[in-house]
Coordinates of C-alpha atoms in Angstrom, one line a residue:
M1 CA 73.7 -41.6 -45.1
K2 CA 74.3 -40.9 -41.5
S3 CA 71.9 -43.2 -40.0
F4 CA 72.7 -46.2 -42.5
C5 CA 76.1 -47.6 -41.8
C6 CA 77.7 -50.7 -43.7
L7 CA 81.1 -52.4 -43.2
L8 CA 82.2 -54.7 -46.3
T9 CA 85.5 -56.3 -46.8
C10 CA 87.0 -55.9 -50.4
A11 CA 86.9 -59.6 -50.6
A12 CA 83.1 -59.4 -50.2
L13 CA 82.9 -56.7 -52.8
A14 CA 84.8 -58.4 -55.1
A15 CA 82.5 -61.5 -54.7
V16 CA 79.4 -59.3 -55.3
L17 CA 81.0 -57.8 -58.4
A18 CA 82.0 -61.0 -59.8
S19 CA 78.4 -62.1 -60.0
E20 CA 77.5 -59.1 -62.0
E21 CA 80.6 -58.6 -64.2
G22 CA 82.0 -62.3 -64.4
N23 CA 84.6 -64.4 -62.8
A24 CA 87.0 -63.2 -65.2
Q25 CA 87.6 -60.0 -63.3
T26 CA 87.5 -61.2 -59.8
D27 CA 91.1 -61.4 -59.3
N28 CA 92.1 -58.0 -60.6
I29 CA 89.4 -56.5 -58.0
V30 CA 90.9 -58.4 -55.1
N31 CA 94.7 -57.8 -55.8
G32 CA 93.8 -53.8 -56.3
C33 CA 92.4 -53.6 -52.7
P34 CA 95.2 -53.0 -50.2
I35 CA 93.9 -54.1 -46.7
K36 CA 96.2 -53.7 -43.9
M37 CA 95.7 -55.6 -40.5
K38 CA 97.4 -55.0 -37.2
N39 CA 97.0 -55.6 -33.5
G40 CA 94.3 -53.1 -32.2
G41 CA 94.2 -53.5 -28.5
K42 CA 95.3 -55.7 -25.7
C43 CA 95.7 -59.5 -25.8
D44 CA 93.7 -61.7 -23.4
E45 CA 95.1 -64.4 -21.1
D46 CA 95.1 -67.0 -23.8
G47 CA 97.1 -64.8 -26.3
N48 CA 94.0 -64.0 -28.5
C49 CA 94.5 -60.3 -29.7
P50 CA 92.0 -58.0 -31.3
Y51 CA 92.8 -56.9 -34.9
Q52 CA 92.0 -53.8 -36.8
I53 CA 91.3 -53.9 -40.8
T54 CA 91.9 -50.6 -42.7
L55 CA 90.1 -50.2 -45.8
P56 CA 90.9 -47.7 -48.5
P57 CA 88.5 -45.0 -49.5
M58 CA 86.0 -46.2 -51.9
S59 CA 82.8 -45.1 -53.4
I60 CA 79.6 -47.4 -53.6
Q61 CA 76.8 -47.0 -56.1
L62 CA 73.6 -47.5 -54.2
P63 CA 70.0 -48.3 -55.8
K64 CA 67.4 -45.4 -55.8
Q65 CA 65.5 -47.1 -53.2
F66 CA 68.1 -46.0 -50.7
Q67 CA 67.2 -42.4 -51.5
L68 CA 63.6 -43.1 -50.4
L69 CA 65.0 -44.8 -47.4
E70 CA 66.5 -41.6 -46.3
K71 CA 63.5 -39.5 -46.8
T72 CA 61.5 -42.0 -44.8
L73 CA 64.1 -42.0 -42.0
K74 CA 63.6 -37.9 -41.9
E75 CA 60.0 -38.1 -41.9
V76 CA 60.0 -40.6 -39.1
Q77 CA 62.4 -38.2 -37.3
T78 CA 60.0 -35.0 -38.0
L79 CA 57.1 -37.4 -36.8
K80 CA 58.9 -38.1 -33.7
E81 CA 59.6 -34.4 -32.8
M82 CA 55.8 -33.5 -33.4
V83 CA 55.0 -36.5 -31.0
N84 CA 57.2 -35.2 -28.4
N85 CA 55.9 -31.8 -29.0
L86 CA 52.6 -32.8 -28.4
K87 CA 53.2 -34.8 -25.1
K88 CA 55.0 -31.8 -23.8
S89 CA 52.0 -29.7 -24.6
C90 CA 49.7 -32.1 -22.7
Q91 CA 51.7 -32.4 -19.8
D92 CA 51.8 -28.5 -19.6
C93 CA 48.0 -28.6 -20.2
K94 CA 47.5 -31.1 -17.2
L95 CA 49.9 -29.2 -15.0
Q96 CA 48.1 -25.8 -15.7
A97 CA 44.6 -27.8 -15.1
D98 CA 46.1 -29.1 -11.7
D99 CA 47.2 -25.7 -10.8
N100 CA 43.8 -24.0 -11.7
Q101 CA 42.1 -26.6 -9.6
D102 CA 44.6 -26.0 -6.8
K103 CA 43.9 -22.4 -6.8
E104 CA 39.8 -22.6 -6.8
T105 CA 40.4 -25.1 -4.1
I106 CA 42.5 -22.6 -2.2
E107 CA 40.1 -19.6 -3.0
A108 CA 36.8 -21.3 -2.4
P109 CA 35.2 -19.8 0.9
E110 CA 34.7 -22.0 3.8
G111 CA 31.0 -22.2 3.4
G112 CA 31.2 -23.3 -0.3
K113 CA 29.7 -26.7 0.2
D114 CA 27.0 -25.4 2.4
N115 CA 26.1 -23.0 -0.5
Q116 CA 26.3 -26.0 -3.2
I117 CA 23.7 -28.0 -0.9
K118 CA 21.5 -25.0 -0.8
D119 CA 21.6 -24.5 -4.6
L120 CA 20.5 -28.1 -5.1
E121 CA 17.8 -28.0 -2.5
S122 CA 16.4 -25.1 -4.4
K123 CA 16.5 -27.1 -7.7
V124 CA 14.8 -30.0 -6.2
K125 CA 11.9 -27.7 -4.9
K126 CA 11.6 -26.0 -8.4
M127 CA 11.3 -29.7 -9.9
S128 CA 8.7 -30.7 -7.4
I129 CA 6.5 -27.6 -8.2
S130 CA 6.9 -28.4 -12.0
L131 CA 5.8 -32.0 -11.6
K132 CA 2.7 -30.9 -9.7
N133 CA 1.9 -28.5 -12.4
A134 CA 2.4 -31.3 -14.7
R135 CA 0.1 -33.6 -12.8
S136 CA -2.7 -30.9 -12.8
Q137 CA -2.6 -30.5 -16.6
I138 CA -2.8 -34.5 -17.2
T139 CA -6.0 -34.3 -15.1
T140 CA -7.4 -31.7 -16.9
L141 CA -6.7 -33.5 -20.3
Q142 CA -8.3 -36.5 -19.1
S143 CA -11.4 -34.9 -18.2
Q144 CA -11.5 -33.4 -21.9
I145 CA -10.9 -36.9 -23.4
E146 CA -13.8 -38.1 -21.3
K147 CA -16.0 -35.4 -22.8
M148 CA -14.8 -36.3 -26.2
D149 CA -15.6 -39.9 -25.7
S150 CA -19.2 -39.0 -25.1
L151 CA -19.5 -37.2 -28.6
S152 CA -20.6 -39.2 -31.5
I153 CA -18.1 -39.8 -34.4
N154 CA -19.3 -37.2 -36.7
S155 CA -19.2 -34.6 -34.1
V156 CA -15.5 -35.7 -33.3
E157 CA -14.8 -35.1 -37.1
D158 CA -16.6 -32.1 -37.2
Y159 CA -14.8 -30.8 -33.8
I160 CA -11.3 -31.5 -35.6
D161 CA -12.3 -30.1 -39.0
N162 CA -13.2 -26.6 -37.1
K163 CA -10.6 -26.5 -34.3
M164 CA -7.4 -28.1 -35.9
A165 CA -4.6 -25.3 -36.2
N166 CA -2.1 -25.0 -38.7
L167 CA 0.6 -23.1 -36.7
S168 CA 3.0 -22.3 -39.6
F169 CA 0.1 -20.7 -41.4
E170 CA -1.0 -18.6 -38.3
L171 CA 2.6 -17.4 -37.9
R172 CA 3.0 -16.1 -41.4
N173 CA -0.3 -14.4 -41.8
V174 CA -1.3 -13.3 -38.1
D175 CA 0.2 -9.9 -39.2
K176 CA -0.9 -9.7 -42.7
C177 CA -4.4 -11.2 -42.9
S178 CA -7.4 -8.9 -42.4
S179 CA -10.7 -9.5 -40.7
N180 CA -11.9 -10.7 -44.5
C181 CA -9.2 -13.3 -44.7
P182 CA -10.9 -16.2 -46.5
L183 CA -9.2 -19.1 -44.3
L184 CA -9.6 -17.4 -41.0
K185 CA -12.8 -17.8 -38.9
E186 CA -14.0 -15.4 -36.2
S187 CA -15.0 -18.3 -34.1
T188 CA -12.0 -20.4 -34.4
G189 CA -9.2 -18.1 -35.4
I190 CA -7.6 -20.7 -37.7
Q191 CA -8.6 -23.2 -40.3
L192 CA -6.9 -25.8 -42.2
L193 CA -5.1 -25.3 -45.3
Y194 CA -6.2 -26.9 -48.7
K195 CA -3.9 -27.0 -51.6
D196 CA -6.5 -27.9 -54.1
C197 CA -9.9 -29.6 -54.7
A198 CA -8.3 -32.9 -53.9
D199 CA -7.6 -31.7 -50.3
Y200 CA -11.3 -30.6 -49.7
Y201 CA -12.4 -34.1 -51.0
K202 CA -10.4 -35.7 -48.5
W203 CA -12.0 -33.8 -45.8
G204 CA -15.4 -34.8 -46.7
K205 CA -16.5 -32.1 -49.0
R206 CA -18.6 -33.7 -51.9
L207 CA -20.4 -30.7 -53.5
N208 CA -19.4 -29.0 -56.7
G209 CA -18.8 -25.4 -56.1
I210 CA -16.2 -22.7 -55.6
Y211 CA -13.4 -23.3 -52.8
Q212 CA -10.5 -21.3 -51.6
V213 CA -7.2 -22.9 -51.9
M214 CA -3.6 -22.2 -51.2
P215 CA -0.9 -24.3 -53.0
D216 CA 2.0 -22.6 -51.7
P217 CA 2.1 -20.8 -48.2
K218 CA 4.2 -18.2 -49.6
N219 CA 1.4 -16.8 -51.8
K220 CA -2.0 -15.7 -51.2
T221 CA -5.2 -17.9 -51.3
F222 CA -7.4 -18.1 -54.4
G223 CA -10.9 -19.4 -55.5
V224 CA -11.1 -22.2 -57.8
Y225 CA -14.2 -24.3 -59.1
C226 CA -14.1 -27.8 -57.8
D227 CA -15.7 -31.0 -59.7
M228 CA -16.4 -33.3 -56.7
E229 CA -18.7 -35.6 -58.6
S230 CA -17.2 -36.4 -62.0
M231 CA -14.8 -39.6 -62.1
G232 CA -14.4 -39.9 -58.4
G233 CA -14.0 -36.2 -57.6
G234 CA -11.4 -33.7 -56.3
W235 CA -10.9 -32.2 -59.6
T236 CA -9.5 -28.4 -59.8
V237 CA -11.1 -26.9 -63.2
L238 CA -8.5 -24.8 -64.9
Q239 CA -10.5 -24.0 -67.9
N240 CA -14.3 -24.0 -68.9
R241 CA -16.0 -23.1 -72.3
I242 CA -19.9 -23.9 -72.4
D243 CA -21.7 -21.1 -74.3
G244 CA -19.2 -18.4 -75.9
N245 CA -20.3 -15.7 -73.7
L246 CA -16.8 -14.9 -73.0
S247 CA -14.0 -14.0 -75.4
F248 CA -10.6 -15.8 -75.0
N249 CA -8.9 -13.4 -77.5
R250 CA -6.9 -11.8 -74.2
T251 CA -3.6 -10.3 -73.5
W252 CA -0.4 -11.9 -71.8
S253 CA -1.5 -10.1 -68.5
E254 CA -5.1 -11.2 -68.5
Y255 CA -3.8 -15.0 -69.1
K256 CA -1.3 -14.5 -66.5
N257 CA -4.0 -13.6 -63.6
G258 CA -7.0 -15.4 -65.1
F259 CA -10.4 -14.1 -66.3
G260 CA -14.0 -15.0 -66.4
N261 CA -16.5 -16.3 -63.9
L262 CA -15.6 -19.3 -61.9
S263 CA -19.5 -20.6 -62.1
G264 CA -19.4 -20.0 -66.0
E265 CA -16.7 -19.6 -68.6
F266 CA -13.3 -18.8 -67.5
W267 CA -9.4 -19.4 -67.5
L268 CA -8.0 -19.8 -64.1
G269 CA -4.7 -18.1 -64.7
N270 CA -1.3 -19.2 -65.6
D271 CA 0.2 -18.1 -62.4
K272 CA -2.5 -20.1 -60.4
I273 CA -1.9 -23.2 -62.7
H274 CA 1.8 -22.9 -62.2
L275 CA 1.4 -22.9 -58.4
L276 CA -1.1 -25.8 -58.5
T277 CA 1.2 -28.0 -60.6
K278 CA 4.3 -27.2 -58.7
S279 CA 2.6 -28.3 -55.2
N280 CA 1.9 -31.6 -56.5
N281 CA 2.4 -34.2 -59.4
M282 CA -0.9 -33.6 -61.4
I283 CA -2.7 -35.4 -64.1
L284 CA -4.6 -33.5 -66.8
R285 CA -8.0 -34.3 -68.2
I286 CA -9.6 -32.7 -71.0
E287 CA -13.3 -33.1 -72.0
L288 CA -14.9 -32.1 -75.3
E289 CA -18.4 -32.5 -76.6
D290 CA -19.2 -31.3 -80.2
F291 CA -22.7 -30.0 -81.5
K292 CA -23.6 -33.7 -82.4
G293 CA -23.7 -34.7 -78.9
V294 CA -20.4 -36.7 -79.2
K295 CA -18.2 -36.7 -76.0
E296 CA -14.6 -37.7 -75.6
Y297 CA -11.8 -37.2 -73.4
A298 CA -8.0 -37.0 -73.1
K299 CA -6.0 -37.8 -70.1
Y300 CA -2.3 -37.3 -69.3
D301 CA -0.4 -38.7 -66.5
Q302 CA 2.0 -35.8 -66.3
F303 CA 1.2 -32.2 -66.6
Y304 CA 3.2 -29.1 -65.4
V305 CA 3.2 -25.6 -66.3
A306 CA 6.5 -23.5 -65.4
N307 CA 6.6 -19.9 -63.9
E308 CA 6.4 -16.7 -65.9
Y309 CA 9.9 -16.4 -65.9
L310 CA 9.9 -19.5 -68.2
K311 CA 7.1 -18.4 -70.3
Y312 CA 4.7 -20.7 -68.6
R313 CA 6.3 -23.7 -70.7
L314 CA 4.0 -26.7 -70.8
S315 CA 5.3 -30.3 -69.8
V316 CA 2.7 -33.0 -70.7
S317 CA 3.0 -36.6 -71.3
G318 CA 1.3 -40.1 -70.8
Y319 CA -1.7 -39.8 -72.9
S320 CA -4.7 -42.2 -72.6
G321 CA -8.5 -41.7 -73.5
T322 CA -10.9 -41.4 -76.6
A323 CA -10.2 -38.0 -78.0
G324 CA -6.8 -38.8 -79.3
D325 CA -3.3 -37.2 -78.4
A326 CA -3.4 -34.0 -80.3
L327 CA -0.8 -32.4 -78.0
H328 CA 1.6 -34.9 -79.7
F329 CA 0.4 -34.7 -83.1
S330 CA 3.5 -34.9 -85.0
K331 CA 7.3 -33.3 -84.8
K332 CA 6.1 -30.1 -86.5
Y333 CA 2.8 -29.9 -84.3
N334 CA 3.9 -30.8 -80.8
H335 CA 2.7 -28.7 -77.9
D336 CA 4.9 -30.4 -75.3
Q337 CA 7.7 -28.2 -74.1
K338 CA 6.3 -25.0 -75.8
F339 CA 6.0 -21.5 -74.2
F340 CA 2.9 -19.8 -73.9
T341 CA 1.9 -17.3 -76.7
T342 CA -0.8 -14.5 -76.5
P343 CA -1.6 -12.0 -79.5
D344 CA 0.6 -9.4 -77.8
R345 CA 3.5 -12.0 -76.6
D346 CA 5.1 -14.1 -79.4
N347 CA 6.8 -16.9 -78.0
D348 CA 6.0 -19.7 -80.6
R349 CA 8.1 -21.4 -83.0
Y350 CA 6.4 -20.0 -86.2
P351 CA 9.0 -18.0 -88.0
S352 CA 6.8 -15.7 -89.9
G353 CA 4.4 -14.2 -87.6
N354 CA 2.6 -14.7 -84.1
C355 CA 0.5 -17.8 -83.6
G356 CA -1.7 -16.2 -81.0
A357 CA -2.7 -12.9 -83.1
Y358 CA -3.3 -15.2 -86.0
Y359 CA -5.6 -17.6 -84.2
S360 CA -6.9 -14.9 -81.6
S361 CA -6.1 -16.7 -78.5
G362 CA -3.6 -17.6 -76.0
W363 CA -2.0 -21.1 -76.0
W364 CA 0.9 -23.3 -75.9
F365 CA 1.7 -22.9 -79.8
D366 CA 4.1 -24.6 -81.7
A367 CA 4.4 -23.7 -85.4
C368 CA 1.6 -23.5 -85.1
M369 CA -0.9 -26.0 -83.7
S370 CA -2.8 -29.4 -83.8
A371 CA -4.8 -28.4 -80.6
N372 CA -6.3 -24.9 -79.3
L373 CA -8.9 -25.2 -76.6
N374 CA -8.9 -21.3 -76.2
G375 CA -10.0 -20.6 -79.9
K376 CA -13.2 -18.9 -80.6
Y377 CA -16.4 -20.3 -79.6
Y378 CA -18.5 -21.0 -82.7
E379 CA -22.0 -22.2 -82.3
K380 CA -22.4 -23.1 -86.1
D381 CA -20.0 -24.4 -88.6
Y382 CA -17.7 -22.0 -90.2
K383 CA -15.2 -21.6 -93.1
G384 CA -11.9 -20.0 -93.5
I385 CA -8.9 -19.5 -90.8
R386 CA -9.1 -22.4 -88.1
N387 CA -9.4 -20.0 -85.3
G388 CA -12.1 -21.8 -83.4
I389 CA -11.6 -24.4 -80.5
F390 CA -9.7 -27.1 -82.3
W391 CA -8.6 -30.6 -81.4
G392 CA -6.7 -32.2 -84.4
T393 CA -7.5 -35.9 -83.7
W394 CA -11.0 -35.5 -83.3
K395 CA -13.2 -37.9 -85.5
G396 CA -14.9 -35.0 -87.3
V397 CA -11.7 -33.0 -88.4
S398 CA -11.3 -35.8 -91.1
E399 CA -14.5 -34.5 -92.8
E400 CA -13.6 -31.2 -93.1
Q401 CA -11.8 -31.7 -96.4
L402 CA -15.1 -33.0 -97.9
N403 CA -17.3 -30.3 -96.9
S404 CA -14.8 -27.3 -96.1
F405 CA -16.7 -26.5 -92.8
R406 CA -14.5 -26.5 -89.7
Q407 CA -15.5 -28.5 -86.7
T408 CA -17.1 -26.9 -83.8
F409 CA -17.5 -27.9 -80.2
K410 CA -20.1 -27.1 -77.7
S411 CA -18.2 -27.4 -74.5
V412 CA -14.6 -28.0 -73.5
R413 CA -12.9 -28.1 -70.1
M414 CA -9.5 -28.8 -68.6
M415 CA -9.1 -29.9 -64.9
I416 CA -6.4 -31.6 -62.8
R417 CA -6.0 -34.0 -59.9
P418 CA -3.2 -35.1 -57.9
K419 CA -1.6 -38.3 -59.5
D420 CA -1.6 -40.1 -56.2
F421 CA -5.4 -39.3 -55.5
S422 CA -7.7 -42.0 -54.4
P423 CA -11.5 -41.6 -54.0

């Protein structure tokens, strides 16, 4: 090692080896080490003369750690070179910057300072004009606020409801929306966005009826029926069965887009249900009434329908209510996490056929069902295939084995509301 020097006498080496190999070998090592001593220079006034010691060539076995030390020293040397190069570069940069500054000073015209002062004066004037404009705007706003103070509370709410602008909506739709666009009024140009019926309820709407909603700004608005009176209001109705005037034996496309009349019987549409459940955490409420006047309900704290690519897969959990949890009836009849099936699109788990075709409806069939709210509407008891509206945990279902008649329902509806909704 070039940077690591060591001077040892043979006697010292002998002492080290003796500690490792035993005292018996010490004498041989010392005697086998010829050491020569001679005068090596001039003597001083007192007669003390320096001596030179000549050692024979020898090989010393060093531990592995010395190799690491050598590598470390090389790395240190490399770092020193890098630091020196950086210092040199910084010095060059500083010299170049000073040189450029000197050039700018030399090349600057004699009237440079005067031009800078004029530029500053111009900027100050512009700022003064901006401040005056701001002051006039503040005065105008104060007068408007005074006028607002004179209005009643209800008038202020109406003013906000009619005038408040949704800028993102305007930018997206200003070139797309026609004069018949349902969310734009000619008087104001812009109106608030409502994702669902709960949003309308929060803004003071308390009447049942059809409202326009837009759960996702990327998609168009569509109409929904809102129940603003039952159980605190704010419910968006997904399905309604009341008289049997509408057939629910429909195709995949019809269930996708929706069918029926929002004021009567209808299926809102799987695409719309997906958008509504995607925009917020929703709870589902199912209400059933049989022809004996018995009314029950089932509520689920989590309800979501995936998009068409995922075959409108159903996610439903957190049951409570009085009708029983027919959607999670058993391992074989469990509608949770099942795909939507229609008579012309088989996505169920029944290996021998299409549940949708067999039961004449579209639904989240398993193999096949313990619930089907889209079954055929029967006004009287019927026998045979259970293809009517069905809820497997209904109290009357247990009586079917005695009289062989199927349970029928007078009305059924499905509706959703945000989980964090508070009336």
